[in-house]
C-alpha positions as MATLAB code, in Angstrom:
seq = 'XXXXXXXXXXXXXXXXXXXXXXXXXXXXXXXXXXXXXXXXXXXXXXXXXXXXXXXXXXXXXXXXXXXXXXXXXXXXXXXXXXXXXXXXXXXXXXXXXXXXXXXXXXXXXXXXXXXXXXXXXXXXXXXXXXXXXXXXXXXXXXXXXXXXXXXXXXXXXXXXXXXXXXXXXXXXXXXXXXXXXXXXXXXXXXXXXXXXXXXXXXXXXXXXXXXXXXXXXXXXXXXXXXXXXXXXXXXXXXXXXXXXXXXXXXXXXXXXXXXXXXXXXXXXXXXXXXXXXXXXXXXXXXXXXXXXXXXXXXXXXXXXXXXXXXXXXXXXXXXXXXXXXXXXXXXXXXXXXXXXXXXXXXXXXXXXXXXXXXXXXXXXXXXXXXXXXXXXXXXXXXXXXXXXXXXXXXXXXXXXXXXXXXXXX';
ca = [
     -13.832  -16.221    0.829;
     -14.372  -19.350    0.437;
     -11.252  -21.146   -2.110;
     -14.174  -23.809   -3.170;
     -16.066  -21.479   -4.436;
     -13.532  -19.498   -6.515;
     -11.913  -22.520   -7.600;
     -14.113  -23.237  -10.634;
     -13.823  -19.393  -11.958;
     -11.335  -18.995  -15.385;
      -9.032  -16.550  -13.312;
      -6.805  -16.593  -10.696;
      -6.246  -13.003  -11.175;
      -7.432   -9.806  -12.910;
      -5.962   -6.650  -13.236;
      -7.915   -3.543  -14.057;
      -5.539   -0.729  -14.970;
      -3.421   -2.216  -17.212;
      -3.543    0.718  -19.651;
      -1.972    3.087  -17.776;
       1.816    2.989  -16.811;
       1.745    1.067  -13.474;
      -0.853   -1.415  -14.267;
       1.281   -2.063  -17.529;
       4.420   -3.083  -15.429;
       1.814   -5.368  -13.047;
       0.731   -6.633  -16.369;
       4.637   -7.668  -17.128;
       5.367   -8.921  -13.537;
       2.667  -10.978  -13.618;
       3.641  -12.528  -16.936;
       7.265  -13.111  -15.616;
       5.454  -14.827  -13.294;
       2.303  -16.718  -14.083;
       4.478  -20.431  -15.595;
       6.555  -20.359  -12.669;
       3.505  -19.880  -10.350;
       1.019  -21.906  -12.571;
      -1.442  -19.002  -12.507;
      -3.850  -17.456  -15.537;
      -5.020  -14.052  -15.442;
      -6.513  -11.540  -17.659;
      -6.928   -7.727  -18.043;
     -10.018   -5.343  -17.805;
     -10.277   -2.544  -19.297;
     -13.119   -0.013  -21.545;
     -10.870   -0.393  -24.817;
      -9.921   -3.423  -26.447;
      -7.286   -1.949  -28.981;
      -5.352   -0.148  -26.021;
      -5.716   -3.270  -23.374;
      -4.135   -5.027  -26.767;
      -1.510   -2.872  -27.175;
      -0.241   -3.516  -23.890;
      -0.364   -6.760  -24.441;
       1.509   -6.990  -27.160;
       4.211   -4.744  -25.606;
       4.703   -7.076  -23.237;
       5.389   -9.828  -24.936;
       7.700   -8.110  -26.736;
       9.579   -6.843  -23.864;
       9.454  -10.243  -21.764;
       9.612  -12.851  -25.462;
       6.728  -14.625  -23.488;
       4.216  -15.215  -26.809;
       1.596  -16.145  -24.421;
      -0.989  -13.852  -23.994;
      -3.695  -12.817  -21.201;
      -6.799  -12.320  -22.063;
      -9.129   -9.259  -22.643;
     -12.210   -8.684  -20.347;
     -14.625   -5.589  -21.454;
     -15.752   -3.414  -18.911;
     -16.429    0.228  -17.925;
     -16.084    1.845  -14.017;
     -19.473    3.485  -14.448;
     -21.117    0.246  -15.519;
     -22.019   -1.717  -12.508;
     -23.094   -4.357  -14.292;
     -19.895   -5.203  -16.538;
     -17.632   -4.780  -13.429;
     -20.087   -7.276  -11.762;
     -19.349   -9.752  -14.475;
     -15.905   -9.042  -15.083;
     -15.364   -9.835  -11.124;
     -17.309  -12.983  -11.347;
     -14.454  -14.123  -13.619;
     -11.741  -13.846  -10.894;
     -10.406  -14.979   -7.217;
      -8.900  -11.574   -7.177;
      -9.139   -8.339   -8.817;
      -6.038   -5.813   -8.861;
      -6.826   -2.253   -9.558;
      -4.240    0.473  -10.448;
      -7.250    2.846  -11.318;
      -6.735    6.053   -9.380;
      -7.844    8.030   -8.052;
      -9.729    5.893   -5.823;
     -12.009    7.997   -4.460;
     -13.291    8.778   -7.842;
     -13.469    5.578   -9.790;
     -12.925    2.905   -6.998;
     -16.436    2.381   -5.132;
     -18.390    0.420   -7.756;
     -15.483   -2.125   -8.383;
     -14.939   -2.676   -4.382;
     -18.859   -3.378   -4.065;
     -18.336   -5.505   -7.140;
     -15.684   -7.930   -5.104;
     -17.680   -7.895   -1.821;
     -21.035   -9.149   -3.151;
     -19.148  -11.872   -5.567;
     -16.788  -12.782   -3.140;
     -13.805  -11.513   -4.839;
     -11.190  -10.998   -3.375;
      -8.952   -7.274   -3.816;
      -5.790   -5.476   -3.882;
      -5.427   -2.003   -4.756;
      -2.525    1.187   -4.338;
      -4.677    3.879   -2.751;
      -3.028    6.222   -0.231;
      -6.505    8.020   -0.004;
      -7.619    7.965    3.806;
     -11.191    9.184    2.985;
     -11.703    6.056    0.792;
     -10.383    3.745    2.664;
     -12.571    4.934    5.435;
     -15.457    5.490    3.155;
     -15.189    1.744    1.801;
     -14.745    0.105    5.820;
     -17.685    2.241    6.605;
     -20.027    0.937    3.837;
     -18.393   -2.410    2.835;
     -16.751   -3.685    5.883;
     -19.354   -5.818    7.820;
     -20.283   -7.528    4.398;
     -17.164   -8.493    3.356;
     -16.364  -10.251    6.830;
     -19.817  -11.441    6.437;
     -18.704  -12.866    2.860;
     -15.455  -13.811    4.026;
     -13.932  -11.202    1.038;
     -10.569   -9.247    1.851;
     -10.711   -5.790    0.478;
      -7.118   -4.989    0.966;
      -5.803   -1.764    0.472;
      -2.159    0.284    0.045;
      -0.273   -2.365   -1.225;
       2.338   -0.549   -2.756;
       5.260    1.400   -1.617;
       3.368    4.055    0.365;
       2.296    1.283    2.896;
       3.875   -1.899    2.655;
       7.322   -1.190    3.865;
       5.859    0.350    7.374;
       3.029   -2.088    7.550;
       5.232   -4.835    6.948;
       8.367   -3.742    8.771;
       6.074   -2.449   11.731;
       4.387   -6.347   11.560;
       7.872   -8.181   11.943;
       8.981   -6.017   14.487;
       5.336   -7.094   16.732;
       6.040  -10.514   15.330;
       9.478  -10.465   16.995;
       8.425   -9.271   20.029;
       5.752  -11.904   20.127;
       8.410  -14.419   20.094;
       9.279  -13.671   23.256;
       6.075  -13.123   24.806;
       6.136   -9.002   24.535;
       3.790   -6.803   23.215;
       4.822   -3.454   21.079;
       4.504    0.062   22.686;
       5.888    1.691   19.784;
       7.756    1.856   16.168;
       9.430    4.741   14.802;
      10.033    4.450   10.608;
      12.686    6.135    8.882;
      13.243    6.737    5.023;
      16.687    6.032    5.108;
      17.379    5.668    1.058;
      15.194    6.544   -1.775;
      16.322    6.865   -5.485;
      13.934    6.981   -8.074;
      10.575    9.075   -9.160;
       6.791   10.336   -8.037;
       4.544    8.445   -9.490;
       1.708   10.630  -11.652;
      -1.102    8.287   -9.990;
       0.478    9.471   -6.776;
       0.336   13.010   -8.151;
      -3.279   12.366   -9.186;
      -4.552   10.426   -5.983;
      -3.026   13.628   -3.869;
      -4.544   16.181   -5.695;
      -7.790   14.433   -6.030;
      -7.658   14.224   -1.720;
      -6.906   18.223   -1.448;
      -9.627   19.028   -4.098;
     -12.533   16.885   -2.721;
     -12.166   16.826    0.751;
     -12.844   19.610    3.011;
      -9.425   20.688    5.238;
     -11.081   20.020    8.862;
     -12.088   16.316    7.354;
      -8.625   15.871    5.866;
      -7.120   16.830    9.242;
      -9.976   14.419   11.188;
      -8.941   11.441    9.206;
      -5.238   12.593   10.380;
      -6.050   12.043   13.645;
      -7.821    8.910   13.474;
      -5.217    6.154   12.353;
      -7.730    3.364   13.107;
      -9.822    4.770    9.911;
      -9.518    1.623    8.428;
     -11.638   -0.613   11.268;
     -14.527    2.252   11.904;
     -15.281    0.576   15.560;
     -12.091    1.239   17.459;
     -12.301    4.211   19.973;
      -9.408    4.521   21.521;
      -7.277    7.062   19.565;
      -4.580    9.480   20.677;
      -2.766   11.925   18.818;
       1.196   11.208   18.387;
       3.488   13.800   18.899;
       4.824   13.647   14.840;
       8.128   14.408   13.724;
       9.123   17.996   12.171;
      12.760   18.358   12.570;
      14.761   16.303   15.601;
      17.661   14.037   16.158;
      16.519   10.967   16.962;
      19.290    8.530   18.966;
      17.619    5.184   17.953;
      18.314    6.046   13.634;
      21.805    7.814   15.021;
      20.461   10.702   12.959;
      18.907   14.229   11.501;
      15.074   13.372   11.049;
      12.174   15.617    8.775;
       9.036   15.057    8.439;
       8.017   11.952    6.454;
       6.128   12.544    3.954;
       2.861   10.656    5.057;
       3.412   11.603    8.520;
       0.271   13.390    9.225;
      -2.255   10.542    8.330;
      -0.048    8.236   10.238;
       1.445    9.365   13.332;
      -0.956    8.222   16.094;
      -1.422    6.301   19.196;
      -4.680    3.450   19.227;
      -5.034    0.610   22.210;
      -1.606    1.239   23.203;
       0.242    1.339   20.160;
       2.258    4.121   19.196;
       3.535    4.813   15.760;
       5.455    7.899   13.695;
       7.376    8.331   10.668;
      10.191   10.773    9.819;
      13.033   10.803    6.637;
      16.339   10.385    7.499;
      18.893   13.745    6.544;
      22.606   13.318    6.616;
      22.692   16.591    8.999;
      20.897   19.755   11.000;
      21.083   22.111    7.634;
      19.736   19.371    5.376;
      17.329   18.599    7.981;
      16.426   22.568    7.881;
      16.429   22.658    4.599;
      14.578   20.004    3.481;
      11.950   20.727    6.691;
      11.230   24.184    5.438;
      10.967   22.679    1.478;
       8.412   19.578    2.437;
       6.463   22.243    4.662;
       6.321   24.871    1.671;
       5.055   21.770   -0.596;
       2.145   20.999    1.975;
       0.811   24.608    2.205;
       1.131   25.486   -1.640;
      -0.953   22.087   -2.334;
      -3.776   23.363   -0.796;
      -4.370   26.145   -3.668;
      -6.092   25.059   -6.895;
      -3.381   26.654   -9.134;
      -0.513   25.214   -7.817;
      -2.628   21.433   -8.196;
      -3.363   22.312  -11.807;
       0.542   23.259  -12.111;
       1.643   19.994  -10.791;
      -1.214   17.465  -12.411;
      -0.012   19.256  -15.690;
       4.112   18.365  -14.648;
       3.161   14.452  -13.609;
       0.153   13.799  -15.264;
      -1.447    9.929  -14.454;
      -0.433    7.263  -16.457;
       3.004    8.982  -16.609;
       6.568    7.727  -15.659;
      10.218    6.872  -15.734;
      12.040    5.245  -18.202;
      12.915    1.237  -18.147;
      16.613    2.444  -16.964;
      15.688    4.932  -13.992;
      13.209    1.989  -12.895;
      16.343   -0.543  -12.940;
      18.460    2.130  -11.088;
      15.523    2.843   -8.583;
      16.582    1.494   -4.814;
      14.669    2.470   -1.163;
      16.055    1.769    2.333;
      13.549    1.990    5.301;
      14.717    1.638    9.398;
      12.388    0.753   11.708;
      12.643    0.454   15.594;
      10.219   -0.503   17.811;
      10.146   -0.740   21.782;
       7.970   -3.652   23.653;
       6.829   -2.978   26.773;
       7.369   -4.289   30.094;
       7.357   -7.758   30.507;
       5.833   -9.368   34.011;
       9.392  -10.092   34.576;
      10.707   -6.025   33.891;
      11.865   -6.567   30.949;
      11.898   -4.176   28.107;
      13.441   -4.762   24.650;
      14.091   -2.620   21.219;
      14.064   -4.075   17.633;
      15.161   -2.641   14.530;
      14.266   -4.084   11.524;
      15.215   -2.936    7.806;
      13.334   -2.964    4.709;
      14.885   -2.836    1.015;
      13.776   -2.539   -2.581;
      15.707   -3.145   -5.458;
      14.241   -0.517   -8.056;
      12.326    2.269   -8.226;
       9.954    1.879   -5.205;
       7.245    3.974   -6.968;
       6.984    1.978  -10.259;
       9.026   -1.339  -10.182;
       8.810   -2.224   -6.439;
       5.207   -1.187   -6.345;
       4.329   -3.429   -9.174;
       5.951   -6.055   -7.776;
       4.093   -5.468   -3.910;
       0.481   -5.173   -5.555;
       1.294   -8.548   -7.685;
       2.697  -10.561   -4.939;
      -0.188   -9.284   -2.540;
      -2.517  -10.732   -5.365;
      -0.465  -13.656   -6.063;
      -0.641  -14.818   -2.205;
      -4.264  -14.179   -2.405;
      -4.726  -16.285   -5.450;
      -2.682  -19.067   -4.230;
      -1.916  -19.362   -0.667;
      -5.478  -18.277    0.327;
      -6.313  -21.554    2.738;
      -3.128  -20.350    5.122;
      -4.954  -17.013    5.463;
      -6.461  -16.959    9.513;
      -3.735  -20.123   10.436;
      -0.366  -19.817   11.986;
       0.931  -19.592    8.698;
       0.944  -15.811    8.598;
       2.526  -15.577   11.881;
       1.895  -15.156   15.589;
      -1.319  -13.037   15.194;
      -4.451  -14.017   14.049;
      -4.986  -12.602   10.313;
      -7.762  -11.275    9.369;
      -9.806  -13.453    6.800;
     -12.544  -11.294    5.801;
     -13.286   -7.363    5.680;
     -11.222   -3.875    4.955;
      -7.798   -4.481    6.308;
      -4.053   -4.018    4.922;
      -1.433   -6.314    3.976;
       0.089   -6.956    7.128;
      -3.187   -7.980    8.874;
      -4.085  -10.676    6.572;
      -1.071  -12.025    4.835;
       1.336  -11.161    7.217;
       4.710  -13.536    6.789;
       3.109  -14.855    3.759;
       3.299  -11.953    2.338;
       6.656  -11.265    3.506;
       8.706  -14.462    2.088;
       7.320  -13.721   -1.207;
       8.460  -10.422   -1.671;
      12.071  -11.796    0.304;
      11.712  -14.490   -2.326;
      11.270  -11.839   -5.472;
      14.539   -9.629   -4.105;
      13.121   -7.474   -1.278;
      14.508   -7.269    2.067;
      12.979   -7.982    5.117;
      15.139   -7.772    8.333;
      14.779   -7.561   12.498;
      17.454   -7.655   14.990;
      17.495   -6.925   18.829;
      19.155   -3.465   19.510;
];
């Protein structure tokens, strides 16, 4: 996307979502934010009194009198998100699930050149949007980036600094293994909503196909092999009891030499049993309509913690990766850390998806230069965070408290 073109619209940034309870905390980060990062954005929504209600919460909550403004539109009206987009440089969407309400605003942002962040853990979208949208939005020069909220960021960029590492010293990454060390703090009801949306729409041998395919996201790569993932095992690297990470079966897999898994950390074998068995009895009950209607009743969307369990909320992630063989013989391991200071569902969530924005918005000229490391970024099409922002990305969210660390092993 070209920043000339952009630079004349009224909006850096847009967020459509705002009424429910994670677009409403973008909505406040963003107006923590916008004086110190000279930025004006506005909010989209169908209803004026709610999107003004929000509005007025927030100043209340952050004494900020200045206001956003209020854009009109409707997700089944192609034509109002087409003119709400024109209004932006980039469009943030909370609106979940994405399978069922995302399409029309993602063509939206690839025809107008708009660019796009969103939260979607849904595999059969984001393979669903690559498929139809990908080759015009590199064509446009328009980043549709998804899963830029807890769910992602934290592997994508932790496995990205660990490669970037490596690359320092001339060695390419064989593999990473990610650990949830730490979490405190709750399931979001968008989460709740996105999952059950997945298990209700999309047939079992699909769900289980996109599994197995971790290159969904870039529909021409070939070359995938199936990880061995993690169910219950001590692991030497994390000096520890591993499960089975929670989004372990979209993700553990093995494309152009590049191996990844993920696994949670337990603090020994009988937690490790127990919580095994527990995750594995939550993955086959999901499948049956009654127990999805059960939960989507407990966390409905738009729900979530109070403003205290937020501010108590913390997350640890390990990561260690192995190069591989230098010319020279040389092999290497890297561990690198990644920490959020709230709750990574709501507070640190809102905070990824506005940065990732933000960096979009502003630093959108370093995007493709060596500015975002020692890869080329991607400047154009379906990607993820890591691939286009990269270390941009990663000193602003070091910059607004996260933590982003590698070390040798």
């Amino acid at each position: 996307m070209s920043t000339v073109a952009t630079s004349s619209r009224p909006y850096d940034i847009v967020v459509w979502g705002a009424t429910g309870f994670t677009g409403a905390l973008v909505v406040e980060y963003l107006t923590n934010n916008a004086a110190a990062n000279g930025i004006k954005f506005a909010v989209g929504g169908r209803n004026k009194a709610k999107l003004q209600q929000v509005l007025d919460r927030v100043a209340a909550r952050t004494g900020i009198s200045e206001s956003a403004d209020i854009i009109i539109a409707d997700s089944n009206d192609q034509d109002s998100l087409d003119k709400m987009v024109a209004q932006a440089k980039v469009v943030i969407t909370t609106v979940g699930p994405y399978a069922k309400y995302g399409e029309k605003l993602v063509s939206a942002c690839v025809r107008i050149k708009t660019d796009y962040v969103d939260l979607t853990g849904e595999p059969q979208f984001v393979r669903a949007m690559a498929e139809k949208y990908h080759d015009l939005a590199v064509k446009n020069n328009v980043l549709i980036v998804n899963s830029c909220g807890f769910d992602s960021i934290p592997s994508d960029l932790g496995t990205f600094i660990i490669a970037d590492y490596f690359a320092a010293m001339g060695l390419k990454t064989k593999s990473v293994k990610y650990s949830l060390v730490g979490l405190s703090g709750g399931i979001s009801g968008g989460t709740i909503g996105s999952a059950i949306e997945i298990m209700s729409t999309v047939p079992r041998k699909e769900l289980i196909a996109l599994g197995q395919n971790a290159n969904y996201s870039v529909p021409e790569s070939k070359e995938i092999v199936r990880a061995k993932p993690v169910i219950m095992d001590f692991d030497k690297d994390f000096n520890a009891w591993q499960t089975i990470g929670v989004m372990e079966l979209p993700t553990s897999a093995t494309c152009t030499g590049f191996q990844y898994t993920e696994s949670m950390r337990c603090s020994n074998y009988f937690a490790a049993l127990i919580t095994t068995i527990a995750i594995s009895a939550g993955f086959f009950f999901i499948w049956f309509p009654i127990t999805r209607w059960i939960i989507g009743k407990v966390l409905p969307p738009g729900s979530g913690p109070s403003d205290a369990a937020i501010k108590k909320g913390r997350f640890t992630v390990h990561l260690v990766g192995q190069s591989h063989f230098s010319d020279a013989g040389e092999q290497v391991k890297a561990k690198a850390v990644v920490k959020g200071i709230s709750d990574p569902g709501y507070g640190e969530t809102a905070k990824m998806i506005s940065e990732s924005a933000l960096c979009l918005a502003l630093q959108r000229a370093q995007i493709g230069t060596s500015a975002t490391g020692r890869f080329k970024s991607v400047t154009g099409g379906v990607a993820t965070p890591a691939s286009t922002m990269g270390m941009l990305l990663v000193e602003r969210l070091r910059k607004a408290g996260m933590t982003f660390e590698v070390k040798s092993l």
